[in-house]
Amino acid sequence: MSAEISELIVVVGAGPAGLSATTALIKTGARVLLIDAGERPGGQYWRHSAGSPFAEKHEELRIVRHPNVEYLPNANVWAATHSNGLSILHLLINGESERKVSTTKLILATGAYDRSIPFPGWDLPGVMTAGGVQALLKAQKRLAGKTFVVAGTGPFLLPVAVGLIMSGAEVKAIVEAIPPTAWFTKLRALVSSGNKLKDFGTFQKIIINAKVKVHYSSAVIAAHGVDGVQRVTMAKIDRGFKVKSGSEIDIDCDVLAVGWGFTPDPSLAIALGCDTRIESRDGSLVVEVDEYQMTSLPGVYAVGEATGIGGSALALTEGRIAASHLAKTSELMDSTSFTSSYKALSEERRKQQIFADALLEIYRVADGWTSWQKDSTILCRCEEVTVGDLRAAIRELGVTDSKSAKSLTRTGMGMCQGRICGQTVAEFVARECNREVTAEDLRGGSKRPVLTPIPLGLLATGKGGEPN
Amino acid sequence: MSIRVFLNGQSIEAVEGQSVGAFLLQQNERITRTTRFNEKPRGMFCGIGVCFDCLITVDGLINQRACMTNIRDGMSIESQQGSGIVQ
């Protein structure tokens, strides 16, 4: 192995977490290979359109132009292995060429995507994730339609609705599953983060000025239409997310933007062999890390949403912590500087974590969503497996977990590889079998030997060569 | 810059620097394909390349994600039926 490989620090993911790690590393004199699936840096949170002045706004976004950063956009890690401290990543670049990268120093910042919950009609064109509707606006400056309903749960629904209002769309309603009083239980934790609350206040003001009605303790439980959504049904729900019958109201709209918080993406960490755990606050599968953001594998760190949903401020801090520790172990930073920098950063992380945890607990998705389903509701969008198919497989074929559900009903076997339905199928099966979801249930749906679809021709030609 | 793309055979003037999905929305088209089993219409769902729902045929290549593919001059975009494989 050449000396160059051992010096190269590889960061996967150019969202806030990965960019902050890269920036902190560069300041210590390190050289970084930054791999990202997007065409511009920023990930989901700092997504922006081509040529937008936003690209200059943060030091972290500008770091991709630093001479010590090799920035690889449009690059997907499609396979990865780890043994004896050496991680090998197989990249697919621009969908056509392959490159193999080896490193002993790796930071994973693979992020998260909208969490989805099935309901009758959620497969209709015009039903989109809240993040998807926002991404279209931010990167493409395009509205997904004319009249919107924004639904689901979480503080993210507000900036999505505000973005739509500011772009001239008609937002018919914001439908939030929890009651406003849920905040009172966590007031102390929330007040500790003044800046975030200020944003929240600004959003509320815009929503009130635009006369958009916010329905609390409510959910969109069905979407209707022929070639696309034309109407949605909203209903009152209790704290367990059970529908209060007779409370159903129909609202006309051509887009439903729906989001239930976020799903961390630990699949690259799992492919490498990192330990994972269930985050009890939202039931998601996350990468296990220690106080220095190090995973169970030597030299492999994980930062940001893949280690648990916590928002961009926490992600930035985690990136800096991993970078400092890696700089120390690489002898780019002495122990004294590390100790003082870690002390400040870990205190910041502790505070940000309290705020993040409070939000996860307030906006927790309760079990009752399973009661909105009809037997004809699509559960796995890719393979068109319905709730009825899964119930029958549990009843008649002895399905008891997501692994047997996958082999007997094809849930999670389509092109998204269970990214959309993995958690819901695991929860659905566990509930029907009267048991709790286990980390093993979720790991079954997140194990992806091929992480992203690749052209078969590429495999056949055996391109890719030697590491680096 | 103004370019020309072909949507289901029809030549259309378009602005460069946008995704196939955004271009389709501009054309008031939100269906990219019908599904393999139930022949149901589908369009963009996650919008960020995760769900593989907005599959469409681009320059003869099936199963391309409309949300992740940028339009190019002369590109042929065809909505997809079922698996997309033409018998």
XYZ file of C-alpha atoms in Angstrom:
555
model
C 0.000 0.000 0.000
C 1.386 3.426 -0.910
C 2.002 6.091 1.733
C -0.572 8.278 0.042
C -3.402 5.986 1.014
C -2.634 6.131 4.730
C -2.534 9.929 4.648
C -5.814 10.306 2.829
C -8.809 10.866 5.067
C -12.047 9.901 3.360
C -15.352 11.607 4.198
C -18.579 10.207 2.737
C -21.397 12.721 2.542
C -21.246 16.469 1.882
C -24.137 17.607 4.066
C -23.531 19.737 7.177
C -21.921 16.854 9.140
C -19.488 15.747 6.424
C -18.627 19.317 5.405
C -17.971 20.368 8.985
C -15.687 17.343 9.503
C -13.866 18.179 6.264
C -13.473 21.843 7.215
C -12.105 21.006 10.665
C -9.707 18.432 9.170
C -8.385 20.864 6.562
C -7.608 23.361 9.328
C -5.304 20.772 10.910
C -3.399 20.373 7.649
C -5.017 17.092 6.606
C -5.853 16.126 3.048
C -9.402 14.919 2.461
C -11.219 12.961 -0.214
C -14.854 14.067 0.015
C -17.334 11.745 -1.666
C -20.927 12.847 -2.234
C -23.937 11.533 -4.135
C -25.256 15.022 -4.886
C -24.177 17.275 -7.723
C -23.533 20.206 -5.369
C -22.335 20.200 -1.744
C -24.823 20.823 1.050
C -26.744 17.575 1.404
C -30.445 17.931 2.152
C -30.231 20.799 4.638
C -28.000 23.112 2.602
C -29.460 22.128 -0.755
C -29.349 25.001 -3.241
C -29.782 25.632 -6.947
C -26.956 25.840 -9.505
C -25.159 29.184 -9.350
C -26.994 30.255 -6.200
C -25.128 32.737 -3.931
C -26.016 30.340 -1.100
C -22.990 28.264 -2.166
C -20.797 31.004 -0.654
C -22.798 31.443 2.521
C -21.027 28.961 4.793
C -17.344 28.299 5.262
C -18.248 24.602 5.127
C -19.802 24.904 1.654
C -16.750 26.725 0.310
C -14.342 24.072 1.617
C -14.931 21.870 -1.458
C -12.739 24.300 -3.439
C -9.787 24.050 -1.011
C -6.635 22.681 -2.694
C -6.307 19.971 -0.018
C -9.812 18.667 -0.705
C -10.456 16.252 -3.519
C -14.193 16.694 -3.938
C -16.046 13.948 -5.801
C -19.675 14.927 -6.487
C -22.182 12.618 -8.225
C -20.417 9.658 -6.634
C -22.307 6.791 -5.016
C -20.643 4.201 -2.805
C -22.210 1.061 -4.252
C -20.274 -1.507 -2.222
C -17.999 -1.392 0.816
C -15.951 -3.780 2.933
C -13.751 -3.460 5.997
C -11.068 -5.727 7.385
C -8.156 -5.159 9.748
C -8.660 -1.421 9.863
C -8.770 -0.966 6.103
C -12.013 0.200 4.519
C -12.516 -0.309 0.796
C -15.198 1.731 -0.957
C -16.392 1.024 -4.484
C -17.649 4.183 -6.139
C -19.901 4.694 -9.105
C -19.195 8.136 -10.533
C -21.696 9.972 -12.761
C -23.564 6.697 -13.113
C -20.959 5.297 -15.497
C -17.397 4.922 -14.216
C -16.055 3.025 -11.253
C -13.303 3.873 -8.795
C -12.027 1.980 -5.784
C -10.815 3.852 -2.696
C -8.974 2.369 0.302
C -8.481 4.130 3.588
C -7.690 3.553 7.250
C -9.348 6.867 8.164
C -12.984 7.164 7.262
C -15.800 9.472 8.367
C -19.350 8.476 7.442
C -21.868 11.304 7.151
C -24.579 9.541 5.172
C -27.490 11.568 6.529
C -31.178 10.841 6.513
C -34.288 11.096 4.388
C -37.985 11.697 5.107
C -39.691 9.013 7.120
C -42.828 7.791 5.358
C -45.879 6.079 6.750
C -48.288 4.306 4.429
C -51.946 5.266 4.055
C -54.569 4.569 1.394
C -53.629 6.514 -1.749
C -50.045 7.423 -0.767
C -48.812 5.912 -4.026
C -50.764 8.441 -6.148
C -48.697 10.941 -8.159
C -48.830 14.250 -6.282
C -48.315 12.652 -2.889
C -44.713 13.549 -2.082
C -42.506 13.637 0.957
C -42.219 17.054 2.604
C -38.477 16.948 1.925
C -39.091 16.118 -1.734
C -41.385 19.101 -2.197
C -38.796 21.315 -0.500
C -35.922 19.874 -2.558
C -37.797 20.741 -5.768
C -38.189 24.298 -4.548
C -34.642 24.728 -3.247
C -32.695 23.063 -6.065
C -35.025 23.418 -9.047
C -37.090 26.466 -8.086
C -40.137 24.479 -9.086
C -43.466 24.061 -7.290
C -44.757 20.484 -7.351
C -48.299 21.811 -7.997
C -50.663 24.670 -7.231
C -52.633 23.762 -4.117
C -50.925 21.997 -1.239
C -51.684 20.276 2.016
C -48.626 19.867 4.270
C -49.041 17.010 6.720
C -47.322 14.606 9.085
C -45.416 15.637 12.159
C -42.377 17.598 13.260
C -40.885 21.079 13.182
C -39.747 20.512 9.566
C -43.325 20.889 8.270
C -43.195 24.613 9.051
C -40.240 25.625 6.819
C -41.716 23.449 4.061
C -45.069 25.252 4.293
C -43.322 28.632 4.517
C -41.241 27.873 1.408
C -44.432 27.075 -0.492
C -46.227 30.209 0.742
C -43.268 32.429 -0.193
C -43.203 30.885 -3.689
C -46.814 31.803 -4.256
C -48.413 28.398 -3.777
C -51.737 28.019 -2.048
C -51.309 26.024 1.172
C -54.772 24.771 2.114
C -53.791 23.385 5.495
C -50.957 22.259 7.721
C -51.894 19.020 9.445
C -49.789 18.208 12.515
C -50.295 14.939 14.378
C -49.418 16.123 17.854
C -51.305 18.670 20.000
C -49.607 22.051 20.601
C -49.599 21.248 24.326
C -47.006 18.516 23.746
C -44.403 21.277 23.852
C -45.171 22.090 27.481
C -43.721 18.798 28.672
C -40.298 19.753 27.297
C -40.247 23.503 27.787
C -36.971 23.618 29.675
C -35.107 21.675 26.975
C -36.656 23.783 24.215
C -35.950 27.150 25.795
C -32.273 26.215 26.059
C -31.976 26.629 22.303
C -32.920 30.244 21.687
C -31.984 30.515 18.016
C -34.074 27.567 16.907
C -37.085 28.952 18.738
C -36.635 32.281 16.964
C -36.785 30.517 13.558
C -39.893 28.748 14.736
C -41.508 32.064 15.664
C -40.671 33.553 12.255
C -42.253 30.582 10.480
C -45.387 30.785 12.658
C -45.772 34.468 11.809
C -45.596 33.868 8.047
C -48.106 31.027 8.339
C -50.526 33.183 10.362
C -50.139 36.145 7.977
C -50.900 33.890 5.019
C -54.043 32.760 6.881
C -53.051 29.105 6.572
C -54.978 26.953 8.995
C -52.912 24.644 11.220
C -54.815 21.558 12.356
C -53.298 19.908 15.426
C -53.950 16.362 16.676
C -54.862 15.556 13.088
C -53.534 13.429 10.263
C -54.134 12.924 6.581
C -55.367 9.333 6.551
C -56.171 8.935 2.847
C -55.483 10.508 -0.549
C -57.921 10.251 -3.463
C -57.730 10.761 -7.214
C -57.512 8.928 -10.501
C -54.220 9.797 -12.216
C -53.000 11.782 -9.252
C -54.145 13.218 -5.953
C -57.170 15.533 -6.139
C -58.414 15.346 -2.563
C -57.216 14.147 0.844
C -59.082 13.017 3.946
C -58.002 14.553 7.228
C -59.140 13.229 10.622
C -58.611 13.985 14.302
C -56.319 11.504 16.014
C -55.599 10.803 19.676
C -52.123 10.693 21.257
C -51.842 7.063 20.195
C -52.577 8.126 16.570
C -55.959 6.314 16.547
C -58.549 8.049 14.372
C -61.539 9.650 16.117
C -64.345 8.353 13.952
C -66.720 10.920 12.526
C -64.018 13.612 12.490
C -63.058 13.064 8.853
C -62.971 16.119 6.574
C -61.999 16.183 2.871
C -59.704 18.874 1.486
C -59.105 19.475 -2.249
C -55.457 19.810 -3.268
C -53.155 18.672 -6.050
C -50.118 18.011 -3.875
C -49.882 16.405 -0.470
C -46.479 17.067 1.117
C -46.174 14.566 3.920
C -43.339 13.876 6.354
C -43.100 11.960 9.623
C -39.673 13.072 10.738
C -36.604 11.433 9.258
C -35.068 8.027 8.739
C -31.303 7.817 9.325
C -29.369 6.038 6.566
C -26.933 3.620 8.234
C -26.647 1.248 5.262
C -23.025 2.110 4.349
C -21.985 1.654 8.007
C -23.806 -1.685 8.072
C -22.090 -2.814 4.862
C -18.724 -2.055 6.476
C -19.722 -4.003 9.584
C -20.285 -1.187 12.107
C -22.534 -1.920 15.087
C -25.984 -0.360 15.040
C -28.685 0.156 17.647
C -32.324 1.197 17.890
C -32.833 4.807 18.919
C -35.712 4.348 21.342
C -37.017 7.916 20.904
C -38.090 7.436 17.293
C -37.621 3.703 16.773
C -35.012 4.209 14.047
C -31.862 2.178 13.398
C -28.735 4.286 13.941
C -24.965 3.794 13.816
C -23.493 3.205 17.272
C -20.703 5.653 18.153
C -18.591 6.429 21.212
C -17.873 9.852 22.768
C -15.445 10.656 19.912
C -17.976 9.660 17.223
C -15.990 6.477 16.556
C -17.928 3.423 15.404
C -17.219 -0.146 16.527
C -14.647 -0.409 13.693
C -11.158 1.046 14.166
C -10.608 4.265 12.200
C -14.244 4.500 11.104
C -16.250 7.431 12.472
C -19.910 8.361 11.977
C -21.409 11.821 12.331
C -24.715 13.585 11.790
C -28.135 12.087 11.174
C -26.910 8.517 10.539
C -26.072 8.370 14.255
C -29.526 9.621 15.252
C -31.780 12.430 14.062
C -30.598 15.630 15.724
C -30.623 18.449 13.193
C -27.906 20.434 11.470
C -26.397 22.219 14.504
C -25.695 18.919 16.253
C -24.423 17.439 12.988
C -21.911 20.285 12.611
C -20.598 19.725 16.133
C -20.334 15.962 15.663
C -18.361 16.519 12.474
C -15.881 18.716 14.354
C -15.504 16.182 17.169
C -14.745 13.307 14.788
C -12.303 15.517 12.873
C -10.443 16.543 16.054
C -10.116 12.980 17.255
C -8.958 11.776 13.875
C -6.478 14.680 13.687
C -5.131 13.715 17.102
C -4.691 10.041 16.228
C -3.081 11.100 12.921
C -0.652 13.322 14.861
C -1.938 16.447 13.167
C -3.090 17.803 16.513
C -1.312 17.482 19.867
C -3.035 16.064 22.936
C -3.299 19.402 24.720
C -5.057 21.124 21.825
C -7.301 18.104 21.405
C -8.278 18.052 25.073
C -9.262 21.709 25.131
C -11.069 21.573 21.806
C -12.887 18.360 22.772
C -13.980 19.852 26.082
C -15.710 22.779 24.383
C -17.169 20.710 21.540
C -18.513 17.946 23.760
C -20.249 20.495 25.979
C -21.848 22.017 22.892
C -22.901 18.560 21.716
C -24.401 17.762 25.117
C -26.630 20.873 24.965
C -27.636 20.295 21.347
C -28.429 16.665 22.120
C -30.855 17.685 24.887
C -32.758 19.858 22.393
C -32.702 17.149 19.713
C -33.913 14.480 22.131
C -36.755 16.708 23.308
C -37.953 17.187 19.710
C -37.799 13.442 19.000
C -39.870 12.761 22.111
C -42.432 15.483 21.352
C -42.919 14.396 17.745
C -42.836 10.656 18.339
C -44.896 8.666 15.824
C -47.303 6.484 17.821
C -48.432 2.957 16.918
C -51.976 3.916 15.912
C -51.016 4.627 12.262
C -51.486 0.919 11.598
C -55.210 1.399 12.229
C -55.576 3.800 9.241
C -54.725 1.046 6.819
C -57.020 -0.896 4.542
C -56.079 -4.337 3.241
C -55.621 -2.692 -0.167
C -53.109 -0.074 1.104
C -49.715 -0.391 -0.561
C -47.034 -1.089 2.059
C -44.001 -1.669 -0.180
C -44.272 0.787 -3.073
C -41.611 -0.846 -5.267
C -43.048 -4.363 -5.223
C -46.676 -3.257 -4.744
C -47.125 -5.432 -1.645
C -50.299 -4.512 0.243
C -51.188 -4.520 3.915
C -53.535 -7.420 3.102
C -50.690 -9.400 1.500
C -48.584 -8.960 4.624
C -51.445 -9.794 7.004
C -52.149 -12.972 5.035
C -48.469 -13.937 5.125
C -48.418 -13.446 8.919
C -51.633 -15.479 9.324
C -51.056 -18.247 6.811
C -47.333 -18.440 6.069
C -45.961 -17.927 9.559
C -44.205 -14.615 8.909
C -42.887 -13.326 12.243
C -40.258 -10.739 11.289
C -39.207 -8.471 8.438
C -36.765 -11.054 7.098
C -39.468 -13.687 6.571
C -41.837 -10.949 5.336
C -39.230 -10.034 2.730
C -38.741 -13.559 1.428
C -42.453 -14.461 1.433
C -44.102 -11.209 0.301
C -41.218 -9.323 -1.423
C -41.488 -6.289 0.899
C -38.222 -4.358 0.645
C -37.008 -6.316 -2.390
C -37.513 -3.561 -4.930
C -35.186 -0.883 -6.200
C -35.269 1.260 -3.040
C -34.137 -1.824 -1.094
C -36.455 -1.191 1.827
C -35.351 2.395 2.412
C -38.966 3.584 2.312
C -40.842 0.622 3.838
C -38.165 -1.038 6.023
C -39.114 0.498 9.343
C -42.867 0.401 8.713
C -42.818 -3.272 7.698
C -40.751 -4.155 10.785
C -43.166 -2.257 13.014
C -46.229 -3.635 11.269
C -45.105 -7.269 11.597
C -44.008 -6.819 15.226
C -47.345 -5.236 16.112
C -49.390 -7.961 14.418
C -47.267 -10.508 16.316
C -47.754 -8.621 19.618
C -44.102 -7.900 20.228
C -41.642 -5.004 20.215
C -39.478 -4.159 17.200
C -35.874 -5.312 17.641
C -32.682 -3.888 16.139
C -32.374 -7.183 14.249
C -35.760 -6.533 12.568
C -34.472 -3.188 11.300
C -31.012 -4.461 10.368
C -32.676 -7.072 8.170
C -34.232 -4.257 6.151
C -31.045 -2.153 5.996
C -28.533 -4.784 4.882
C -27.724 -3.959 1.270
C -24.827 -5.831 -0.336
C -25.204 -3.564 -3.363
C -25.938 -0.151 -1.889
C -27.164 1.531 -5.049
C -28.246 0.071 -8.400
C -25.317 -0.074 -10.845
C -25.174 -0.868 -14.542
C -24.533 -4.610 -14.927
C -22.116 -3.894 -17.764
C -19.779 -2.211 -15.309
C -19.606 -5.347 -13.180
C -19.046 -7.489 -16.253
C -16.110 -5.429 -17.527
C -14.498 -5.655 -14.090
C -13.358 -2.040 -14.275
C -12.243 -0.392 -11.101
C -8.651 -1.548 -10.914
C -6.442 -1.568 -7.865
C -7.197 0.510 -4.792
C -6.442 4.114 -5.756
C -29.437 28.221 -22.114
C -32.299 27.003 -24.223
C -32.183 23.398 -25.384
C -34.521 20.920 -27.075
C -35.640 17.674 -25.537
C -38.029 15.018 -26.808
C -40.869 14.064 -24.486
C -42.592 10.926 -25.773
C -41.427 11.854 -29.263
C -42.548 15.467 -29.130
C -39.838 18.119 -29.471
C -40.008 20.696 -26.658
C -37.882 23.748 -25.910
C -36.557 23.718 -22.372
C -34.155 25.495 -20.048
C -30.942 23.715 -19.151
C -29.911 23.043 -15.554
C -33.030 21.287 -14.321
C -33.950 17.707 -13.550
C -36.197 15.593 -15.764
C -38.705 15.649 -12.890
C -38.754 19.444 -12.690
C -39.063 19.654 -16.489
C -42.029 17.266 -16.448
C -43.785 19.359 -13.791
C -43.317 22.411 -16.002
C -45.092 20.465 -18.755
C -47.910 19.721 -16.258
C -46.968 16.056 -16.340
C -46.490 14.308 -13.036
C -46.757 10.666 -14.115
C -43.413 9.137 -15.056
C -44.498 5.524 -15.376
C -47.087 2.859 -14.623
C -46.259 0.028 -12.221
C -45.268 -3.510 -13.203
C -48.108 -5.414 -11.534
C -51.151 -3.166 -11.139
C -50.352 -0.684 -13.929
C -50.873 2.207 -11.498
C -49.504 5.671 -12.274
C -46.460 6.842 -10.309
C -44.471 10.045 -10.132
C -41.901 11.735 -7.943
C -42.272 10.784 -4.293
C -39.112 11.350 -2.236
C -37.603 13.786 -4.741
C -34.053 13.080 -3.549
C -33.141 9.797 -5.227
C -34.035 7.397 -2.419
C -37.387 5.833 -3.374
C -36.905 4.918 -7.069
C -40.554 5.697 -7.789
C -40.100 8.356 -10.509
C -38.556 5.861 -12.932
C -38.541 6.881 -16.578
C -36.803 5.919 -19.805
C -34.040 8.350 -20.846
C -32.285 7.985 -24.206
C -33.498 4.393 -24.337
C -32.137 3.556 -20.881
C -34.933 2.249 -18.639
C -35.431 2.908 -14.916
C -33.704 6.283 -14.675
C -34.742 8.492 -11.761
C -36.477 11.651 -13.024
C -35.505 13.511 -9.846
C -31.787 12.727 -10.213
C -31.303 13.022 -13.988
C -30.599 16.414 -15.526
C -32.020 17.269 -18.940
C -29.556 17.670 -21.808
C -29.884 19.001 -25.335
C -31.342 16.334 -27.601
C -32.370 14.053 -24.727
C -35.230 11.657 -25.341
C -37.559 11.176 -22.364
C -40.208 8.491 -22.550
C -42.737 7.612 -19.900
C -42.404 4.005 -18.914
C -44.968 1.205 -18.902
C -44.498 -1.613 -16.410
C -40.914 -2.872 -16.304
C -40.046 -0.490 -19.131
C -38.798 -3.322 -21.299
C -40.386 -3.012 -24.735
C -41.483 -6.432 -25.995
